[in-house]
Tab-separated table of C-alpha atoms and ligand atoms in Angstrom:
chain	number	residue	atom	x	y	z
A	1	MET	CA	-42.170	-47.010	-9.858
A	2	VAL	CA	-39.392	-45.192	-11.583
A	3	LYS	CA	-36.106	-45.909	-11.922
A	4	LYS	CA	-33.698	-42.916	-11.717
A	5	VAL	CA	-29.938	-42.158	-12.076
A	6	LEU	CA	-28.871	-39.165	-9.847
A	7	LYS	CA	-25.412	-37.889	-10.493
A	8	PHE	CA	-23.842	-35.492	-7.997
A	9	GLY	CA	-20.756	-33.565	-9.224
A	10	GLY	CA	-17.630	-32.472	-7.085
A	11	THR	CA	-19.114	-29.429	-5.486
A	12	SER	CA	-22.401	-31.130	-4.567
A	13	VAL	CA	-20.272	-33.613	-2.651
A	14	GLY	CA	-17.520	-31.184	-1.510
A	15	THR	CA	-17.983	-31.459	2.268
A	16	VAL	CA	-19.471	-33.789	4.829
A	17	GLU	CA	-22.421	-31.313	5.284
A	18	ARG	CA	-22.934	-31.365	1.579
A	19	ILE	CA	-22.887	-35.351	1.389
A	20	GLN	CA	-25.445	-35.380	4.341
A	21	HIS	CA	-27.683	-32.780	2.270
A	22	ILE	CA	-27.800	-35.025	-0.750
A	23	ALA	CA	-28.364	-38.045	1.434
A	24	HIS	CA	-31.519	-36.269	2.083
A	25	ILE	CA	-32.446	-35.566	-1.396
A	26	ILE	CA	-31.837	-39.286	-2.218
A	27	LYS	CA	-33.932	-40.088	0.912
A	28	LYS	CA	-36.900	-38.060	-0.350
A	29	GLU	CA	-36.724	-39.758	-3.841
A	30	GLN	CA	-36.452	-43.134	-2.329
A	31	LEU	CA	-39.368	-42.861	-0.143
A	32	SER	CA	-41.454	-41.458	-3.068
A	33	GLY	CA	-41.213	-44.954	-4.251
A	34	ASN	CA	-38.323	-44.507	-6.934
A	35	LYS	CA	-35.602	-46.883	-7.408
A	36	ILE	CA	-32.190	-45.082	-6.912
A	37	ILE	CA	-28.697	-45.383	-8.544
A	38	ALA	CA	-26.476	-42.644	-7.350
A	39	VAL	CA	-23.409	-41.723	-9.360
A	40	VAL	CA	-20.828	-39.632	-7.700
A	41	SER	CA	-17.738	-37.580	-8.337
A	42	ALA	CA	-14.800	-37.108	-6.156
A	43	MET	CA	-15.031	-34.274	-3.539
A	44	ALA	CA	-14.264	-30.823	-4.975
A	45	GLY	CA	-10.516	-30.157	-5.635
A	46	LYS	CA	-9.729	-33.912	-4.823
A	47	THR	CA	-8.856	-35.071	-8.095
A	48	ASN	CA	-6.558	-32.081	-8.653
A	49	GLU	CA	-5.056	-32.636	-5.137
A	50	LEU	CA	-4.443	-36.421	-6.288
A	51	ILE	CA	-2.760	-35.188	-9.713
A	52	ASN	CA	-0.505	-32.741	-7.778
A	53	LEU	CA	0.765	-35.557	-5.423
A	54	SER	CA	1.679	-37.642	-8.349
A	55	ASN	CA	3.393	-34.709	-10.003
A	56	GLU	CA	5.552	-34.325	-6.920
A	57	ILE	CA	6.744	-37.783	-7.257
A	58	SER	CA	7.218	-37.396	-11.170
A	59	ASP	CA	5.995	-35.365	-13.936
A	60	GLU	CA	5.955	-38.802	-16.096
A	61	PHE	CA	4.104	-40.683	-13.265
A	62	ASN	CA	3.139	-44.109	-14.648
A	63	LYS	CA	-0.131	-43.990	-16.194
A	64	ARG	CA	-1.577	-47.209	-14.596
A	65	GLU	CA	-0.838	-46.082	-11.539
A	66	LEU	CA	-2.167	-42.568	-11.733
A	67	ASP	CA	-5.514	-44.241	-12.635
A	68	VAL	CA	-5.266	-46.257	-9.434
A	69	LEU	CA	-4.730	-42.924	-7.447
A	70	LEU	CA	-7.358	-40.671	-9.228
A	71	SER	CA	-10.021	-43.538	-9.039
A	72	SER	CA	-9.667	-43.247	-5.250
A	73	GLY	CA	-11.290	-39.753	-5.138
A	74	GLU	CA	-14.664	-41.099	-6.071
A	75	GLN	CA	-14.452	-44.294	-3.890
A	76	ILE	CA	-14.187	-41.891	-0.897
A	77	THR	CA	-17.322	-40.053	-1.780
A	78	CYS	CA	-19.317	-43.347	-2.173
A	79	ALA	CA	-18.285	-44.636	1.117
A	80	LEU	CA	-19.236	-41.560	2.979
A	81	LEU	CA	-22.608	-41.084	1.098
A	82	SER	CA	-23.580	-44.754	1.801
A	83	GLY	CA	-22.681	-44.230	5.502
A	84	ALA	CA	-24.826	-41.074	5.431
A	85	LEU	CA	-27.676	-42.776	3.970
A	86	LEU	CA	-27.562	-45.581	6.360
A	87	LYS	CA	-27.280	-43.259	9.172
A	88	LEU	CA	-30.717	-41.944	8.002
A	89	LYS	CA	-31.996	-45.530	8.062
A	90	ILE	CA	-32.113	-46.004	4.246
A	91	LYS	CA	-30.941	-49.288	2.863
A	92	ALA	CA	-27.647	-48.246	0.871
A	93	GLN	CA	-24.597	-49.938	-0.421
A	94	SER	CA	-21.548	-48.601	-2.499
A	95	TRP	CA	-20.055	-50.639	-5.231
A	96	MET	CA	-16.550	-50.216	-6.519
A	97	ASN	CA	-15.853	-50.245	-10.129
A	98	TRP	CA	-14.319	-53.835	-10.158
A	99	GLN	CA	-17.117	-55.086	-8.069
A	100	ILE	CA	-19.875	-54.374	-10.464
A	101	PRO	CA	-17.740	-54.360	-12.736
A	102	ILE	CA	-17.731	-51.440	-14.844
A	103	LEU	CA	-15.856	-52.626	-17.889
A	104	THR	CA	-13.897	-50.173	-20.174
A	105	GLU	CA	-11.906	-50.197	-23.312
A	106	GLY	CA	-9.216	-47.759	-24.274
A	107	GLU	CA	-6.130	-46.303	-22.753
A	108	HIS	CA	-5.503	-45.012	-19.225
A	109	ALA	CA	-7.093	-41.567	-18.587
A	110	ASN	CA	-9.129	-41.957	-21.677
A	111	ALA	CA	-10.945	-45.113	-21.512
A	112	ARG	CA	-14.659	-45.556	-22.517
A	113	ILE	CA	-17.276	-47.662	-20.616
A	114	VAL	CA	-18.434	-50.454	-22.664
A	115	ASN	CA	-20.466	-52.505	-20.336
A	116	MET	CA	-21.524	-53.163	-16.683
A	117	ASN	CA	-22.966	-56.186	-14.807
A	118	THR	CA	-26.441	-55.271	-13.835
A	119	GLU	CA	-27.799	-58.282	-11.840
A	120	LYS	CA	-26.576	-57.470	-8.456
A	121	ILE	CA	-27.437	-54.089	-8.435
A	122	ASN	CA	-30.921	-54.765	-9.793
A	123	GLN	CA	-31.533	-57.147	-7.200
A	124	PHE	CA	-30.591	-54.400	-4.602
A	125	LEU	CA	-32.805	-51.974	-6.037
A	126	ASP	CA	-35.686	-54.551	-6.106
A	127	ASP	CA	-34.991	-54.902	-2.405
A	128	LYS	CA	-35.456	-51.141	-1.917
A	129	GLY	CA	-31.768	-50.378	-1.617
A	130	VAL	CA	-30.044	-47.460	-2.831
A	131	ALA	CA	-27.041	-48.111	-5.094
A	132	ILE	CA	-23.922	-45.943	-5.168
A	133	ILE	CA	-21.493	-46.086	-7.925
A	134	PRO	CA	-18.192	-44.277	-8.417
A	135	GLY	CA	-18.213	-41.729	-11.584
A	136	PHE	CA	-15.074	-41.411	-13.796
A	137	GLN	CA	-13.854	-45.217	-13.808
A	138	GLY	CA	-13.964	-48.816	-14.616
A	139	ILE	CA	-11.734	-51.591	-15.339
A	140	SER	CA	-10.155	-52.928	-18.336
A	141	ASN	CA	-10.354	-56.426	-19.806
A	142	LYS	CA	-6.879	-56.978	-18.075
A	143	GLY	CA	-8.380	-56.000	-14.809
A	144	ASP	CA	-6.513	-52.858	-14.493
A	145	ILE	CA	-8.292	-49.657	-13.100
A	146	THR	CA	-9.109	-47.045	-15.717
A	147	THR	CA	-10.127	-43.468	-15.606
A	148	ILE	CA	-12.492	-42.138	-18.273
A	149	GLY	CA	-11.333	-38.406	-18.789
A	150	ARG	CA	-11.926	-35.307	-16.790
A	151	GLY	CA	-15.421	-34.421	-15.866
A	152	GLY	CA	-16.061	-38.208	-16.523
A	153	SER	CA	-18.815	-38.982	-13.958
A	154	ASP	CA	-21.292	-37.336	-16.290
A	155	ALA	CA	-20.336	-39.989	-18.847
A	156	THR	CA	-20.599	-42.597	-16.006
A	157	ALA	CA	-24.203	-41.425	-15.245
A	158	VAL	CA	-25.348	-41.611	-18.879
A	159	ALA	CA	-23.636	-45.077	-19.478
A	160	VAL	CA	-25.441	-46.319	-16.096
A	161	ALA	CA	-28.849	-44.633	-17.338
A	162	LYS	CA	-28.465	-46.634	-20.650
A	163	ILE	CA	-27.213	-49.986	-19.329
A	164	PHE	CA	-29.702	-50.056	-16.519
A	165	ASN	CA	-32.585	-48.932	-18.629
A	166	ALA	CA	-33.280	-46.109	-16.390
A	167	ASP	CA	-36.390	-43.823	-16.733
A	168	THR	CA	-34.360	-40.563	-16.051
A	169	CYS	CA	-31.023	-39.487	-15.652
A	170	GLU	CA	-30.612	-36.228	-13.582
A	171	ILE	CA	-27.227	-34.444	-13.383
A	172	TYR	CA	-27.277	-32.390	-10.131
A	173	THR	CA	-24.729	-29.599	-9.992
A	174	ASP	CA	-23.633	-26.192	-8.613
A	175	VAL	CA	-25.673	-24.092	-10.828
A	176	ASP	CA	-29.594	-24.164	-11.634
A	177	GLY	CA	-29.113	-25.741	-15.130
A	178	VAL	CA	-27.374	-24.832	-18.556
A	179	PHE	CA	-27.041	-21.225	-19.014
A	180	SER	CA	-26.763	-19.230	-22.113
A	181	THR	CA	-23.280	-18.850	-21.154
A	182	ASP	CA	-21.173	-19.493	-17.677
A	183	PRO	CA	-23.473	-17.819	-14.902
A	184	ASN	CA	-20.285	-17.473	-12.812
A	185	LYS	CA	-18.578	-15.397	-15.237
A	186	ILE	CA	-21.541	-13.433	-16.932
A	187	PRO	CA	-24.122	-12.955	-13.944
A	188	VAL	CA	-26.737	-11.770	-16.635
A	189	ALA	CA	-26.723	-15.293	-18.157
A	190	LYS	CA	-30.299	-17.019	-18.406
A	191	LYS	CA	-31.129	-20.362	-17.758
A	192	ILE	CA	-32.054	-22.503	-20.809
A	193	GLU	CA	-35.022	-24.448	-20.205
A	194	LYS	CA	-34.593	-26.915	-22.855
A	195	ILE	CA	-31.773	-27.399	-25.268
A	196	SER	CA	-31.129	-30.195	-28.168
A	197	PHE	CA	-28.450	-32.738	-27.756
A	198	ASP	CA	-26.801	-31.240	-30.869
A	199	GLU	CA	-26.560	-27.902	-29.291
A	200	MET	CA	-25.358	-28.973	-25.976
A	201	LEU	CA	-22.692	-31.141	-27.486
A	202	GLU	CA	-21.270	-28.059	-29.472
A	203	LEU	CA	-21.469	-25.858	-26.130
A	204	SER	CA	-19.770	-28.667	-23.908
A	205	SER	CA	-17.217	-29.479	-26.583
A	206	LEU	CA	-16.448	-25.534	-26.892
A	207	GLY	CA	-16.002	-25.154	-23.200
A	208	ALA	CA	-19.068	-25.190	-21.094
A	209	LYS	CA	-18.134	-27.653	-18.581
A	210	VAL	CA	-21.531	-27.967	-16.915
A	211	MET	CA	-21.723	-31.204	-19.105
A	212	GLN	CA	-18.886	-33.226	-20.315
A	213	SER	CA	-19.191	-33.562	-24.045
A	214	SER	CA	-18.695	-37.327	-24.303
A	215	ALA	CA	-21.476	-37.812	-21.911
A	216	VAL	CA	-23.740	-35.705	-24.292
A	217	GLN	CA	-22.505	-37.513	-26.978
A	218	THR	CA	-23.417	-40.834	-25.752
A	219	ALA	CA	-26.752	-39.505	-24.541
A	220	MET	CA	-27.404	-38.221	-28.030
A	221	MET	CA	-26.512	-41.624	-29.626
A	222	TYR	CA	-28.964	-43.600	-27.597
A	223	ASP	CA	-31.507	-40.806	-27.014
A	224	ILE	CA	-31.282	-40.576	-23.167
A	225	PRO	CA	-32.903	-37.477	-22.076
A	226	LEU	CA	-30.855	-35.623	-19.466
A	227	GLU	CA	-32.111	-33.000	-16.747
A	228	VAL	CA	-29.410	-30.497	-15.339
A	229	ARG	CA	-30.386	-29.183	-11.910
A	230	SER	CA	-29.198	-27.744	-8.809
A	231	THR	CA	-28.225	-29.552	-5.606
A	232	PHE	CA	-28.686	-26.283	-3.778
A	233	THR	CA	-32.189	-25.061	-4.920
A	234	GLU	CA	-35.193	-26.847	-5.846
A	235	ARG	CA	-35.683	-24.553	-9.055
A	236	LYS	CA	-36.427	-26.373	-12.202
A	237	GLY	CA	-33.264	-27.376	-14.348
A	238	THR	CA	-32.491	-27.580	-17.883
A	239	LYS	CA	-33.899	-30.533	-20.265
A	240	ILE	CA	-31.643	-31.819	-22.798
A	241	PHE	CA	-33.338	-33.971	-25.509
A	242	SER	CA	-33.747	-34.604	-29.016
A	243	GLN	CA	-34.434	-31.760	-31.494
A	244	GLU	CA	-37.924	-32.306	-32.663
A	245	ASN	CA	-39.531	-30.885	-29.651
A	246	ILE	CA	-37.657	-27.568	-29.518
A	247	ASP	CA	-38.945	-24.329	-30.777
A	248	TYR	CA	-36.037	-21.790	-31.769
A	249	THR	CA	-36.922	-18.371	-31.232
A	250	LYS	CA	-33.533	-17.203	-31.057
A	251	SER	CA	-30.667	-17.601	-33.674
A	252	VAL	CA	-28.157	-18.116	-30.895
A	253	THR	CA	-28.676	-20.123	-27.727
A	254	GLY	CA	-25.575	-19.855	-25.970
A	255	VAL	CA	-21.816	-18.580	-25.921
A	256	ALA	CA	-19.086	-20.850	-24.811
A	257	TYR	CA	-15.320	-20.173	-24.392
A	258	SER	CA	-12.247	-22.274	-23.657
A	259	LYS	CA	-8.644	-21.390	-22.938
A	260	ASP	CA	-7.282	-24.779	-24.047
A	261	ASP	CA	-6.236	-23.790	-27.548
A	262	ALA	CA	-2.765	-22.460	-28.995
A	263	LYS	CA	-2.139	-21.114	-32.302
A	264	ILE	CA	0.860	-22.009	-34.462
A	265	THR	CA	1.964	-20.112	-37.640
A	266	VAL	CA	4.400	-21.832	-39.904
A	267	ILE	CA	6.065	-19.011	-41.898
A	268	GLY	CA	7.620	-19.526	-45.316
A	269	VAL	CA	6.391	-22.942	-46.443
A	270	GLU	CA	6.533	-23.623	-50.293
A	271	ASP	CA	3.211	-22.598	-51.822
A	272	LYS	CA	2.650	-25.745	-53.941
A	273	PRO	CA	0.194	-28.839	-53.717
A	274	GLY	CA	0.822	-31.158	-50.905
A	275	VAL	CA	2.563	-28.788	-48.624
A	276	ALA	CA	-0.472	-28.664	-46.104
A	277	ALA	CA	-0.839	-32.421	-46.305
A	278	ASN	CA	2.944	-32.945	-45.387
A	279	ILE	CA	2.308	-30.741	-42.334
A	280	PHE	CA	-1.008	-32.172	-41.175
A	281	GLU	CA	-0.327	-35.963	-41.961
A	282	PRO	CA	2.192	-36.448	-38.989
A	283	LEU	CA	0.184	-34.557	-36.778
A	284	SER	CA	-2.746	-36.689	-37.337
A	285	LYS	CA	-0.898	-39.725	-36.997
A	286	ALA	CA	0.336	-38.379	-33.665
A	287	GLN	CA	-3.072	-38.125	-32.424
A	288	ILE	CA	-2.752	-34.507	-32.327
A	289	ASN	CA	-6.239	-32.694	-33.304
A	290	VAL	CA	-6.025	-29.633	-35.549
A	291	ASP	CA	-8.998	-27.510	-35.181
A	292	MET	CA	-8.956	-24.244	-37.356
A	293	VAL	CA	-6.634	-23.757	-40.282
A	294	ILE	CA	-5.906	-20.535	-42.187
A	295	GLN	CA	-3.465	-20.459	-45.411
A	296	ASN	CA	-2.480	-17.083	-46.041
A	297	ILE	CA	-2.323	-15.608	-49.689
A	298	SER	CA	1.056	-15.930	-51.010
A	299	SER	CA	2.559	-12.536	-51.967
A	300	ASP	CA	5.401	-13.768	-53.941
A	301	GLN	CA	3.658	-17.019	-55.571
A	302	LYS	CA	6.655	-18.853	-53.895
A	303	THR	CA	6.062	-19.184	-50.274
A	304	THR	CA	3.167	-18.839	-47.907
A	305	ASP	CA	2.278	-19.019	-44.217
A	306	ILE	CA	-0.034	-21.712	-42.691
A	307	THR	CA	-1.627	-20.836	-39.348
A	308	PHE	CA	-3.583	-23.422	-37.204
A	309	THR	CA	-4.833	-24.134	-33.529
A	310	VAL	CA	-4.080	-27.210	-31.573
A	311	LYS	CA	-4.686	-28.013	-27.928
A	312	ARG	CA	-2.295	-26.087	-25.628
A	313	ASP	CA	-1.259	-29.391	-24.109
A	314	ASP	CA	-0.223	-30.639	-27.743
A	315	ILE	CA	1.929	-27.714	-28.422
A	316	LEU	CA	5.423	-29.008	-27.557
A	317	LYS	CA	4.653	-32.356	-29.490
A	318	THR	CA	3.612	-30.377	-32.626
A	319	LYS	CA	6.525	-28.244	-32.775
A	320	LYS	CA	8.854	-31.426	-32.365
A	321	ILE	CA	7.015	-33.011	-35.221
A	322	LEU	CA	7.295	-29.808	-37.381
A	323	LYS	CA	11.029	-29.494	-36.616
A	324	ASN	CA	11.790	-33.311	-37.158
A	325	GLU	CA	9.587	-34.113	-40.239
A	326	SER	CA	11.963	-33.860	-43.196
A	327	LYS	CA	9.205	-33.235	-45.887
A	328	ILE	CA	8.168	-29.914	-44.030
A	329	ASN	CA	10.350	-26.924	-45.170
A	330	TYR	CA	9.711	-23.269	-43.491
A	331	LYS	CA	11.728	-20.344	-42.499
A	332	GLN	CA	10.082	-20.164	-38.879
A	333	ILE	CA	7.442	-21.211	-36.459
A	334	ILE	CA	5.583	-18.792	-34.192
A	335	GLN	CA	3.284	-19.788	-31.501
A	336	ASN	CA	0.734	-17.759	-29.373
A	337	GLU	CA	-0.629	-19.563	-26.383
A	338	LYS	CA	-2.279	-16.562	-24.868
A	339	VAL	CA	-5.343	-17.039	-27.012
A	340	ALA	CA	-9.068	-18.144	-26.206
A	341	LYS	CA	-11.626	-19.667	-28.190
A	342	VAL	CA	-14.993	-17.868	-28.041
A	343	SER	CA	-18.004	-19.568	-29.882
A	344	ILE	CA	-21.669	-19.099	-30.316
A	345	VAL	CA	-23.780	-21.901	-30.877
A	346	GLY	CA	-27.499	-22.333	-31.855
A	347	ALA	CA	-29.631	-24.466	-33.988
A	348	GLY	CA	-31.669	-21.432	-34.987
A	349	MET	CA	-28.552	-19.974	-36.855
A	350	VAL	CA	-29.425	-22.305	-39.683
A	351	SER	CA	-32.466	-20.239	-40.555
A	352	THR	CA	-31.141	-16.757	-39.558
A	353	PRO	CA	-28.996	-14.906	-42.232
A	354	GLY	CA	-26.279	-12.557	-41.064
A	355	VAL	CA	-25.423	-14.099	-37.804
A	356	THR	CA	-21.645	-14.373	-38.876
A	357	TYR	CA	-21.333	-10.632	-40.030
A	358	ARG	CA	-23.094	-9.667	-36.611
A	359	MET	CA	-20.580	-11.427	-34.506
A	360	PHE	CA	-17.685	-10.158	-36.464
A	361	ARG	CA	-19.032	-6.601	-36.403
A	362	ALA	CA	-19.752	-6.746	-32.472
A	363	LEU	CA	-16.229	-8.129	-31.934
A	364	SER	CA	-14.607	-5.387	-34.195
A	365	ASP	CA	-16.759	-2.688	-32.221
A	366	GLU	CA	-15.036	-3.831	-28.936
A	367	GLY	CA	-11.597	-3.709	-30.729
A	368	ILE	CA	-11.104	-7.204	-30.827
A	369	ASN	CA	-9.025	-8.751	-33.329
A	370	ILE	CA	-10.068	-12.299	-34.706
A	371	LEU	CA	-7.166	-14.572	-35.264
A	372	ALA	CA	-8.892	-17.535	-36.829
A	373	ILE	CA	-12.430	-18.585	-37.527
A	374	SER	CA	-14.196	-21.928	-37.664
A	375	THR	CA	-17.813	-22.677	-38.486
A	376	SER	CA	-20.294	-25.668	-38.657
A	377	GLU	CA	-24.031	-25.532	-39.108
A	378	ILE	CA	-24.948	-24.673	-35.571
A	379	LYS	CA	-21.689	-22.939	-34.294
A	380	LEU	CA	-19.236	-20.123	-35.145
A	381	SER	CA	-16.035	-20.059	-33.298
A	382	VAL	CA	-13.334	-17.312	-33.215
A	383	ILE	CA	-9.723	-17.167	-31.750
A	384	ILE	CA	-9.116	-13.966	-29.978
A	385	ASP	CA	-6.201	-12.816	-27.538
A	386	GLU	CA	-6.908	-14.282	-24.118
A	387	ASP	CA	-7.180	-11.004	-22.320
A	388	LYS	CA	-10.326	-9.921	-24.541
A	389	THR	CA	-12.340	-13.257	-23.499
A	390	LEU	CA	-14.878	-11.844	-21.021
A	391	ALA	CA	-15.296	-8.486	-23.158
A	392	ALA	CA	-16.205	-10.789	-26.057
A	393	ILE	CA	-18.518	-13.104	-24.204
A	394	LYS	CA	-20.337	-9.966	-22.709
A	395	LYS	CA	-20.711	-8.414	-25.966
A	396	LEU	CA	-21.985	-11.510	-28.015
A	397	HIS	CA	-24.259	-12.313	-25.044
A	398	THR	CA	-25.774	-8.957	-25.409
A	399	ILE	CA	-26.071	-8.374	-28.991
A	400	PHE	CA	-27.698	-11.844	-29.592
A	401	ASP	CA	-30.334	-11.023	-26.888
A	402	LEU	CA	-29.103	-13.411	-24.518
A	403	ASP	CA	-29.096	-11.145	-21.387
B	501	ADP	P1	-19.901	-30.817	-11.430
B	501	ADP	O1	-18.827	-30.749	-10.392
B	501	ADP	O2	-21.158	-30.857	-10.850
B	501	ADP	O3	-19.720	-31.733	-12.490
B	501	ADP	P2	-18.690	-28.792	-13.018
B	501	ADP	O4	-17.794	-27.687	-12.331
B	501	ADP	O5	-18.210	-29.732	-13.800
B	501	ADP	O6	-19.823	-29.368	-12.192
B	501	ADP	O7	-19.663	-27.849	-13.971
B	501	ADP	C1	-20.606	-26.860	-13.553
B	501	ADP	C2	-19.955	-25.404	-13.980
B	501	ADP	O8	-19.889	-25.481	-15.262
B	501	ADP	C3	-20.760	-24.398	-13.121
B	501	ADP	O9	-20.231	-23.931	-11.889
B	501	ADP	C4	-20.355	-23.196	-14.255
B	501	ADP	O10	-19.366	-22.328	-13.639
B	501	ADP	C5	-19.746	-24.001	-15.296
B	501	ADP	N1	-20.272	-23.506	-16.679
B	501	ADP	C6	-19.774	-23.342	-17.836
B	501	ADP	N2	-20.586	-22.908	-18.792
B	501	ADP	C7	-21.711	-23.053	-18.327
B	501	ADP	C8	-23.194	-22.923	-18.847
B	501	ADP	N3	-23.185	-22.558	-20.300
B	501	ADP	N4	-24.305	-23.194	-18.049
B	501	ADP	C9	-23.968	-23.399	-16.829
B	501	ADP	N5	-22.699	-23.565	-16.218
B	501	ADP	C10	-21.462	-23.319	-16.983
B	502	LIG	N1	-13.453	-36.517	-10.381
B	502	LIG	C1	-13.305	-36.183	-12.024
B	502	LIG	C2	-12.719	-34.931	-12.255
B	502	LIG	O1	-12.533	-33.997	-11.338
B	502	LIG	C3	-14.626	-36.662	-12.495
B	502	LIG	C4	-15.781	-35.837	-12.222
B	502	LIG	O2	-15.888	-34.878	-11.433
B	502	LIG	O3	-16.465	-35.676	-13.080
B	502	LIG	O4	-12.455	-34.721	-13.375
B	503	MG	MG1	-18.653	-31.649	-14.194
């Protein structure tokens, strides 16, 4: 008997018919003798709809109440799925975050699952029941409902797999698996059969939302293999696991992009030791994540320009800090929000020379200007104008043999 965690994302539970469809998937699994814990997302669009409602009341809606509101999306799916299974004569029950409980630490909207009580649910599984758990949420030690970040049902699934000691963790979604790039944007994208945790972590952190990055991080930390597969086809999905078992025939495994970055240039700062530290220290204290940094060469040996990127949501906060911090002197601040980050990821890059040059040459052949660059062992990211994103992904996908 195998214990399985099956996670169903928003599109997979987007309508009553789809919920009935996944009830059949679960029924089949259960009748094959498996113990099933289903983790569900809110129906597609529901979480955004709830956010919009809160914005109608206030754009500074109380964080505690926002978590109460947003967690309700998953609660609806739990009840509907449980009802659908009961209708199929399968023993099933939903558990709300506080009933289990799913304990979290950290602030509202960005909490982290630290533990769950397994006793009642394990008993229910032993009694041949299907347990249904809401993704994306938990409760704090004060008893307040918390949510764990957008896309967080993936992280719930991984946490459930770990805490319940499951044999498998399957992520059911609206595409056949993890592709070399977003198959909804680039139809020639190819499904990847297996991918390492490290590469998947880079891809998801750099914008491939098929898996939430903190879920991948937890899976990597505790060595919990994952499988991403489709709710709507029976095709084989993508296996995500530790690196040893993977052969790298290609230097690049995938191309990712995101449009949540913004570029800021601080013009005319003094060219002397300590200036960069004076800029980035208050940003770090304010929890603003700086991604790429470029310091231009000073032409007059007195002043220089510093360019860096932050998350688009942090741009106002960043400018406010730069303006109010007395230690930072400059002539002007320029910002550019119409940028995108395009990245290539591949563990095979380590052993292949010339990847960097090929990427830059390919972009230049397309007339795409690189505004900033960052690299790590297995990834290379560039910031470019947002309207060139698709052209850049297509070109990189082709030249690195991914089509
Ligand atoms: P779910 O609601 O099931 O969690 P998401 O919408 O969060 O699903 O993630 C699935 C989506 O991720 C796909 O529909 C696809 O458009 C997008 N995506 C982006 N990059 C990739 C990639 N490299 N491989 C597969 N899907 C990707
Ligand atoms: N419903 C949440 C969201 O839309 C969590 C999830 O779907 O994973 O972000
Ligand atoms: Mg998702």
